[in-house]
mmCIF file of C-alpha atoms in Angstrom:
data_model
loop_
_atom_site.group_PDB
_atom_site.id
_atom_site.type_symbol
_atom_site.label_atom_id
_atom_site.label_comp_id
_atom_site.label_asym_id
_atom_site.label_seq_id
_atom_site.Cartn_x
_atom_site.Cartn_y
_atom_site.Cartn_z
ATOM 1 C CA UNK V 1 -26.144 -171.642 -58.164
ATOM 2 C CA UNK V 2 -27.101 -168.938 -60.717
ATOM 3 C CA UNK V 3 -30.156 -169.669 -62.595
ATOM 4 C CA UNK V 4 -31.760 -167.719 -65.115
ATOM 5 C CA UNK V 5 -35.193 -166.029 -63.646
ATOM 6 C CA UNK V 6 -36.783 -168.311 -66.926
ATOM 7 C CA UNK V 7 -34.859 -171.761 -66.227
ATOM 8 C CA UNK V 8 -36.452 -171.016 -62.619
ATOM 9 C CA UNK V 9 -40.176 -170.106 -63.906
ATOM 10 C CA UNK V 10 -39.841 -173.098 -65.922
ATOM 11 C CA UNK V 11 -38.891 -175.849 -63.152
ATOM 12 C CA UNK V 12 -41.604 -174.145 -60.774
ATOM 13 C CA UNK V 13 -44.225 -175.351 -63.247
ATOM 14 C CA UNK V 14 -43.631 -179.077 -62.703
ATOM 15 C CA UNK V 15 -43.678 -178.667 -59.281
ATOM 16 C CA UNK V 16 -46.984 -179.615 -57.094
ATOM 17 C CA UNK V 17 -46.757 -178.280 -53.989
ATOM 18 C CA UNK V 18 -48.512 -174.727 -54.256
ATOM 19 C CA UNK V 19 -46.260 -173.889 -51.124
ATOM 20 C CA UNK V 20 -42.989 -174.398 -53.502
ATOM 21 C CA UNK V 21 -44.662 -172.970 -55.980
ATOM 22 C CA UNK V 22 -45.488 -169.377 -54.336
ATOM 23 C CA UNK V 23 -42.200 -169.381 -52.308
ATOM 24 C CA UNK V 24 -40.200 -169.929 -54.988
ATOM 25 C CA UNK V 25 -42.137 -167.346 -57.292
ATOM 26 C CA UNK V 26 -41.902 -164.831 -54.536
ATOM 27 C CA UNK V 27 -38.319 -165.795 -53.988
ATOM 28 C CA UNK V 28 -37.406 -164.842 -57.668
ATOM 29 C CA UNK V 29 -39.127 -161.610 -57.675
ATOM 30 C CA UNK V 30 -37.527 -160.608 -54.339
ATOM 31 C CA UNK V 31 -33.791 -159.483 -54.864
ATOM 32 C CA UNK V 32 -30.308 -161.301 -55.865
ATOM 33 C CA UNK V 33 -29.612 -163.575 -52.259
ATOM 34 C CA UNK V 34 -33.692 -165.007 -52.756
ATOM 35 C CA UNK V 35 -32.953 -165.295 -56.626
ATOM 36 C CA UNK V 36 -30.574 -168.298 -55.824
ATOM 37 C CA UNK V 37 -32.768 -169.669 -53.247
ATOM 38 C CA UNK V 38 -35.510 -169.948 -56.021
ATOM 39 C CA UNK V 39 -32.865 -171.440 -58.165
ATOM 40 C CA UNK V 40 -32.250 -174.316 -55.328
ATOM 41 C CA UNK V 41 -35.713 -174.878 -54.516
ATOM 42 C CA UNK V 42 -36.736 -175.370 -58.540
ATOM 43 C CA UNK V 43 -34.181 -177.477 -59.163
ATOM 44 C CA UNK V 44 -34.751 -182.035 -58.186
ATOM 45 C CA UNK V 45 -35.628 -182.241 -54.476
ATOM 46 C CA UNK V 46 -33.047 -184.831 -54.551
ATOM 47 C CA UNK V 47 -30.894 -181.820 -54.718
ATOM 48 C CA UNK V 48 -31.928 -179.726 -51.841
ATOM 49 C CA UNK V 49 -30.011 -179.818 -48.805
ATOM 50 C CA UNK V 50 -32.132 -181.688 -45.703
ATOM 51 C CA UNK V 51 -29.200 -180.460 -42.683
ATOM 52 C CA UNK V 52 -28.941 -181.730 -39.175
ATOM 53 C CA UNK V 53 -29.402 -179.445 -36.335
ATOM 54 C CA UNK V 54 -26.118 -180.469 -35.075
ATOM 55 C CA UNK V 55 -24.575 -179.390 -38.472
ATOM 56 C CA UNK V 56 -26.593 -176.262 -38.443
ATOM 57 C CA UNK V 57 -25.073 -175.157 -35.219
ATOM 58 C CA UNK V 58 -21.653 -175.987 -36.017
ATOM 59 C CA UNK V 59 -21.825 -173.660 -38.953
ATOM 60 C CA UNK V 60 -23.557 -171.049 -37.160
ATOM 61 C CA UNK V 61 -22.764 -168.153 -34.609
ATOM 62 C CA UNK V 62 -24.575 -166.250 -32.316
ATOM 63 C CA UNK V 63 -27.167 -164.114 -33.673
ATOM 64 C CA UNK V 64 -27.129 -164.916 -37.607
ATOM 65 C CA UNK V 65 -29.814 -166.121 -39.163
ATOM 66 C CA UNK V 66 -29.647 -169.237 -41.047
ATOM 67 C CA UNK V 67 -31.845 -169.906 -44.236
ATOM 68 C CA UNK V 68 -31.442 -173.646 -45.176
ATOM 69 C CA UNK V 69 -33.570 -173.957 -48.540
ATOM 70 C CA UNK V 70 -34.322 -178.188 -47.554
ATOM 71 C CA UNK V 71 -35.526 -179.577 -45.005
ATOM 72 C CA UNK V 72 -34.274 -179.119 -41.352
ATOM 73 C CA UNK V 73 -33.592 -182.522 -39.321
ATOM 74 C CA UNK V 74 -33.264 -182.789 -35.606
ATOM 75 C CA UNK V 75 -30.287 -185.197 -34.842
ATOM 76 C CA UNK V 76 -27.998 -182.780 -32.586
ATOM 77 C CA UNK V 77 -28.347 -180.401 -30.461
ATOM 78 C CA UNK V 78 -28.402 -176.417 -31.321
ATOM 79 C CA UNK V 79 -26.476 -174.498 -27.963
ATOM 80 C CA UNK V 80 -26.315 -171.053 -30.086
ATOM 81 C CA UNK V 81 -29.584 -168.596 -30.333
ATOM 82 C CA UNK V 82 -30.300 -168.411 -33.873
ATOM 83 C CA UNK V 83 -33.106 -167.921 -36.339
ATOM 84 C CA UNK V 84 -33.394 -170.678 -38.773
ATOM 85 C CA UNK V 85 -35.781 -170.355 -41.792
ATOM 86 C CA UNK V 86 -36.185 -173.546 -43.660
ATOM 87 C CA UNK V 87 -38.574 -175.134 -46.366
ATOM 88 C CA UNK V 88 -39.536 -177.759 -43.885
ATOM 89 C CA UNK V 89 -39.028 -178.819 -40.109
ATOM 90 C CA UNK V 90 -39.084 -182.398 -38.960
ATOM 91 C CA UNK V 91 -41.615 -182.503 -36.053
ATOM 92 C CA UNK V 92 -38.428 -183.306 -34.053
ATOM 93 C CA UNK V 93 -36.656 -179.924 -35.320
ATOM 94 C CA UNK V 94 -39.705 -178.392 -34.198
ATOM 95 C CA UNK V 95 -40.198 -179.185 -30.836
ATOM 96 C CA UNK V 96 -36.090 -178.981 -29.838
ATOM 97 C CA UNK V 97 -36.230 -175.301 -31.547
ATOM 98 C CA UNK V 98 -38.914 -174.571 -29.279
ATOM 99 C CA UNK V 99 -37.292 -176.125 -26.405
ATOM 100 C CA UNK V 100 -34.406 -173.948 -26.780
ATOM 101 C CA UNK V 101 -36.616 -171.025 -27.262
ATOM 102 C CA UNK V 102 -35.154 -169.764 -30.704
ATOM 103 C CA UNK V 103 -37.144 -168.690 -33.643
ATOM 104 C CA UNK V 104 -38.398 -170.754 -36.712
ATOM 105 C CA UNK V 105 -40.354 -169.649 -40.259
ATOM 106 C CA UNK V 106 -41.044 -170.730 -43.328
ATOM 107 C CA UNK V 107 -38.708 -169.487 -46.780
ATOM 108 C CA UNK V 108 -42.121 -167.324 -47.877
ATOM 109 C CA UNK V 109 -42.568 -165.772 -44.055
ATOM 110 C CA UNK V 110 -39.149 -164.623 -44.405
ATOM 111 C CA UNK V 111 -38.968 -163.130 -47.870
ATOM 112 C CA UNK V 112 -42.055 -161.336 -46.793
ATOM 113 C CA UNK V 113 -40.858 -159.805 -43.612
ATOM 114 C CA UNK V 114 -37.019 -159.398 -45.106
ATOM 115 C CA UNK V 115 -37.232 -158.917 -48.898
ATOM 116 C CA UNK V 116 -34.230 -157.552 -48.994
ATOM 117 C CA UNK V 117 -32.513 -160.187 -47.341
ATOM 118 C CA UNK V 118 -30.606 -158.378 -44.971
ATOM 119 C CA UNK V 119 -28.235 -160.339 -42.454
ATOM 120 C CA UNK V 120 -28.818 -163.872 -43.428
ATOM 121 C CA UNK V 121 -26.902 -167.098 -44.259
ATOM 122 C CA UNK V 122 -27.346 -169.538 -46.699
ATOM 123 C CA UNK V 123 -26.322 -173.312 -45.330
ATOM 124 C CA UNK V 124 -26.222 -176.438 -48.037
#
């Protein structure tokens, strides 16, 4: 999805979460792979991908890290150690992530610590 940096300022305004908001600002200002995050995050929530953890780890392989710009569900299981960075966990996400001792962050944590979004895979 390849937005226009001003289509994306423009949908950020009617949004009301400041969290959106500053992710998805940060997101456009941080490099080509967070440029069409911030285009899937500005666009209808009705629109933005809310994935299984099941489906997650079917997609997924050892070691990537997997940036689902929705919210992240927890019907399944997840055998593989992966990072997942997501908009939002379920509090049942949560808890099996942490029983399976991966990692978990928000969109923003990530763009700060990898702006230049090295090694990571976008899931729908």
């Amino acid at each position: 999805m390849n937005k226009s940096k001003t289509k994306i300022s423009e949908q950020a305004h009617r949004k009301t979460n400041p969290e959106v908001v500053e992710t998805i600002m940060t997101a456009k200002k941080s490099g080509e792979v967070w440029l069409n995050v911030a285009g899937m995050l500005s666009g209808s929530r009705r629109n933005c991908p809310s994935l299984n953890l099941g489906e997650i780890d079917a997609q997924a392989k050892d070691g990537e890290t997997i940036v689902v710009p929705g919210k992240v569900l927890s019907q399944g299981n997840v055998t593989k150690k992966i990072k997942i960075i997501a908009m939002n966990f379920s509090e049942g996400a949560k808890q099996k992530i942490k029983e399976a001792k991966m990692e978990y962050k928000s969109i923003l944590e990530e763009i700060k610590s990898n702006p230049s979004a090295e090694g990571i895979k976008i899931l729908r």
